mmCIF file of C-alpha atoms in Angstrom:
data_model
loop_
_atom_site.group_PDB
_atom_site.id
_atom_site.type_symbol
_atom_site.label_atom_id
_atom_site.label_comp_id
_atom_site.label_asym_id
_atom_site.label_seq_id
_atom_site.Cartn_x
_atom_site.Cartn_y
_atom_site.Cartn_z
ATOM 1 C CA MET A 3 85.744 -116.376 86.141
ATOM 2 C CA SER A 4 84.902 -114.951 89.665
ATOM 3 C CA ILE A 5 86.397 -116.285 92.829
ATOM 4 C CA PHE A 6 83.017 -117.017 94.105
ATOM 5 C CA SER A 7 82.246 -119.396 91.750
ATOM 6 C CA PHE A 8 84.678 -121.629 92.968
ATOM 7 C CA ALA A 9 83.296 -121.680 96.674
ATOM 8 C CA LYS A 10 80.775 -124.214 97.216
ATOM 9 C CA LYS A 11 77.363 -123.618 98.754
ATOM 10 C CA LYS A 12 76.971 -125.213 102.357
ATOM 11 C CA GLU A 13 73.701 -125.599 103.889
ATOM 12 C CA VAL A 14 73.572 -123.402 106.928
ATOM 13 C CA ARG A 15 71.758 -124.934 109.844
ATOM 14 C CA ASN A 16 69.981 -123.004 112.803
ATOM 15 C CA PRO A 17 72.017 -123.721 116.000
ATOM 16 C CA ALA A 18 68.662 -123.865 117.947
ATOM 17 C CA GLU A 19 67.530 -126.778 115.706
ATOM 18 C CA THR A 20 69.976 -129.273 117.004
ATOM 19 C CA SER A 21 69.088 -132.563 117.100
ATOM 20 C CA ASN A 22 69.184 -134.772 119.913
ATOM 21 C CA GLY A 23 72.386 -136.340 119.241
ATOM 22 C CA ASN A 24 74.312 -133.065 119.004
ATOM 23 C CA THR A 25 72.411 -132.027 122.208
ATOM 24 C CA ALA A 26 73.907 -134.873 124.006
ATOM 25 C CA GLU A 27 77.299 -134.032 122.488
ATOM 26 C CA LEU A 28 76.943 -130.369 123.493
ATOM 27 C CA ALA A 29 76.085 -131.403 127.122
ATOM 28 C CA ASN A 30 78.839 -134.257 127.736
ATOM 29 C CA LEU A 31 81.314 -131.390 126.253
ATOM 30 C CA VAL A 32 80.388 -128.934 128.689
ATOM 31 C CA LEU A 33 80.321 -131.555 131.700
ATOM 32 C CA ASN A 34 83.790 -132.616 130.870
ATOM 33 C CA SER A 35 85.145 -128.949 130.340
ATOM 34 C CA ILE A 36 83.734 -126.951 133.734
ATOM 35 C CA GLU A 37 85.738 -126.716 136.700
ATOM 36 C CA GLU A 38 82.652 -127.441 138.898
ATOM 37 C CA GLY A 39 81.995 -130.729 139.990
ATOM 38 C CA VAL A 40 78.751 -132.274 138.919
ATOM 39 C CA ILE A 41 77.221 -135.290 140.163
ATOM 40 C CA ILE A 42 73.737 -136.699 139.539
ATOM 41 C CA VAL A 43 72.228 -138.605 141.926
ATOM 42 C CA HIS A 44 69.047 -140.939 142.063
ATOM 43 C CA PRO A 45 66.503 -139.959 144.796
ATOM 44 C CA SER A 46 67.512 -143.029 146.443
ATOM 45 C CA GLY A 47 71.229 -141.719 146.862
ATOM 46 C CA VAL A 48 72.648 -143.821 144.319
ATOM 47 C CA VAL A 49 75.417 -141.998 141.981
ATOM 48 C CA LEU A 50 74.241 -142.137 138.622
ATOM 49 C CA LEU A 51 76.608 -139.844 137.065
ATOM 50 C CA SER A 52 79.736 -137.629 137.467
ATOM 51 C CA ASN A 53 81.857 -135.262 135.573
ATOM 52 C CA PRO A 54 85.877 -135.168 135.846
ATOM 53 C CA ALA A 55 86.070 -132.566 138.074
ATOM 54 C CA ALA A 56 83.755 -134.046 140.531
ATOM 55 C CA MET A 57 85.962 -137.153 140.723
ATOM 56 C CA ARG A 58 89.066 -135.395 141.346
ATOM 57 C CA MET A 59 87.159 -133.516 144.283
ATOM 58 C CA LEU A 60 86.115 -137.072 145.542
ATOM 59 C CA GLY A 61 89.739 -138.193 144.952
ATOM 60 C CA VAL A 62 89.039 -141.021 142.436
ATOM 61 C CA ASN A 63 90.253 -141.758 138.903
ATOM 62 C CA ASP A 64 87.816 -144.370 137.763
ATOM 63 C CA THR A 65 84.079 -143.702 137.167
ATOM 64 C CA SER A 66 83.635 -147.304 138.343
ATOM 65 C CA ALA A 67 84.625 -146.349 141.989
ATOM 66 C CA ILE A 68 81.602 -143.747 142.370
ATOM 67 C CA LEU A 69 78.662 -145.005 139.661
ATOM 68 C CA ASN A 70 76.146 -146.829 141.900
ATOM 69 C CA VAL A 71 77.548 -146.070 144.848
ATOM 70 C CA GLN A 72 75.655 -144.387 147.695
ATOM 71 C CA ILE A 73 76.369 -140.773 147.961
ATOM 72 C CA ARG A 74 76.719 -140.795 151.481
ATOM 73 C CA SER A 75 79.937 -142.847 151.245
ATOM 74 C CA LEU A 76 81.667 -140.439 149.210
ATOM 75 C CA LEU A 77 80.497 -137.012 150.413
ATOM 76 C CA ARG A 78 82.116 -137.001 153.432
ATOM 77 C CA LEU A 79 81.975 -133.727 155.115
ATOM 78 C CA GLU A 80 83.295 -131.841 158.343
ATOM 79 C CA ASN A 81 82.453 -128.436 159.857
ATOM 80 C CA GLY A 82 84.608 -125.449 160.261
ATOM 81 C CA GLU A 83 86.180 -126.938 163.781
ATOM 82 C CA GLY A 84 86.935 -130.587 161.827
ATOM 83 C CA MET A 85 84.218 -132.227 163.286
ATOM 84 C CA LYS A 86 82.760 -135.119 160.687
ATOM 85 C CA LEU A 87 79.114 -134.529 159.997
ATOM 86 C CA GLU A 88 77.181 -137.535 160.767
ATOM 87 C CA ASP A 89 74.630 -138.650 158.150
ATOM 88 C CA SER A 90 71.635 -138.046 160.140
ATOM 89 C CA VAL A 91 72.506 -134.126 160.524
ATOM 90 C CA ASN A 92 74.232 -133.679 157.351
ATOM 91 C CA PRO A 93 72.134 -130.980 155.630
ATOM 92 C CA VAL A 94 73.559 -131.881 152.275
ATOM 93 C CA LEU A 95 72.680 -135.807 152.757
ATOM 94 C CA LEU A 96 68.966 -134.095 154.059
ATOM 95 C CA ALA A 97 68.566 -131.986 150.902
ATOM 96 C CA ILE A 98 69.408 -135.251 148.954
ATOM 97 C CA ASN A 99 66.844 -137.289 150.633
ATOM 98 C CA SER A 100 64.033 -134.648 150.790
ATOM 99 C CA GLY A 101 64.629 -133.387 147.263
ATOM 100 C CA GLU A 102 64.679 -129.398 148.761
ATOM 101 C CA LYS A 103 66.854 -126.850 147.276
ATOM 102 C CA TYR A 104 70.216 -126.531 149.531
ATOM 103 C CA SER A 105 73.559 -124.446 148.995
ATOM 104 C CA THR A 106 76.454 -123.771 151.379
ATOM 105 C CA ARG A 107 80.256 -123.013 151.519
ATOM 106 C CA ASP A 108 80.125 -123.707 155.243
ATOM 107 C CA PHE A 109 81.913 -127.217 155.088
ATOM 108 C CA VAL A 110 84.888 -129.271 154.059
ATOM 109 C CA LEU A 111 85.010 -132.113 152.006
ATOM 110 C CA VAL A 112 87.128 -134.926 153.012
ATOM 111 C CA ASN A 113 87.708 -137.172 149.771
ATOM 112 C CA LEU A 114 88.549 -140.782 149.398
ATOM 113 C CA ILE A 115 92.390 -139.983 150.097
ATOM 114 C CA GLU A 116 91.684 -138.195 152.857
ATOM 115 C CA GLN A 117 92.269 -134.481 151.092
ATOM 116 C CA ARG A 118 90.437 -131.768 152.756
ATOM 117 C CA LYS A 119 89.273 -128.837 150.868
ATOM 118 C CA PRO A 120 86.499 -126.084 151.372
ATOM 119 C CA VAL A 121 83.704 -126.470 149.111
ATOM 120 C CA ALA A 122 80.743 -124.717 147.895
ATOM 121 C CA ILE A 123 77.883 -127.124 147.811
ATOM 122 C CA SER A 124 74.545 -126.920 146.181
ATOM 123 C CA VAL A 125 71.512 -129.576 145.714
ATOM 124 C CA VAL A 126 68.875 -128.994 143.465
ATOM 125 C CA SER A 127 66.122 -131.485 142.021
ATOM 126 C CA THR A 128 64.985 -131.908 138.416
ATOM 127 C CA ASN A 129 61.773 -131.740 137.317
ATOM 128 C CA SER A 130 61.854 -134.227 134.776
ATOM 129 C CA GLY A 131 63.025 -138.313 134.289
ATOM 130 C CA GLN A 132 62.908 -139.494 138.137
ATOM 131 C CA ASN A 133 63.432 -136.066 139.900
ATOM 132 C CA GLU A 134 67.197 -136.615 140.149
ATOM 133 C CA ARG A 135 69.321 -134.442 142.599
ATOM 134 C CA ILE A 136 71.936 -132.506 140.956
ATOM 135 C CA ILE A 137 74.805 -131.699 143.344
ATOM 136 C CA THR A 138 77.704 -129.265 142.113
ATOM 137 C CA LEU A 139 80.969 -128.976 144.377
ATOM 138 C CA ARG A 140 83.190 -125.855 143.810
ATOM 139 C CA ASP A 141 86.405 -125.772 145.920
ATOM 140 C CA ILE A 142 86.653 -122.465 147.469
ATOM 141 C CA SER A 143 90.191 -122.496 148.853
ATOM 142 C CA ARG A 144 91.487 -119.533 146.717
ATOM 143 C CA GLU A 145 88.214 -117.747 147.795
ATOM 144 C CA LEU A 146 89.017 -118.130 151.048
ATOM 145 C CA GLU A 147 92.636 -116.997 151.062
ATOM 146 C CA GLU A 148 91.829 -113.879 149.016
ATOM 147 C CA GLU A 149 88.747 -113.123 151.644
ATOM 148 C CA GLY A 150 91.437 -113.613 154.204
ATOM 149 C CA GLU A 151 93.812 -111.169 152.856
ATOM 150 C CA GLN A 152 91.139 -108.595 152.140
ATOM 151 C CA THR A 153 90.489 -108.839 155.908
ATOM 152 C CA GLU A 154 93.910 -108.309 156.888
ATOM 153 C CA PHE A 155 94.355 -105.625 154.567
ATOM 154 C CA ILE A 156 91.206 -103.804 156.106
ATOM 155 C CA SER A 157 92.559 -104.214 159.707
#
């Protein structure tokens, strides 16, 4: 008797043919694993979803602290001189309100526990559902340090 007779045949599925349940599980796995903060916001500015990285950046531990909350109360930004951006001139909030695509590396995020982190922020609108906004946040502290070191080395 050969060793192959002991092996049971398993049905092999095409990974492209995932069910909706598997797709949702994979999306959830990705959102919970990535280091970039992801926040999904209704066009009215209400937070619908946030991943753990975004919660850490915003200084919260419990999703109930940010779900169904207006993004303007969470996304407090300062310019390079430490001046708070008022909502009426905050380009990130303006992009959320208008649905226009926007990205920047020019601001510092002041989280709910008053920690300050330079961040790269992008805002894009979805083309499905309720035209939600997807906000990504990335801590760029290390990048800015490396850029400063390179500048010092060149000088």
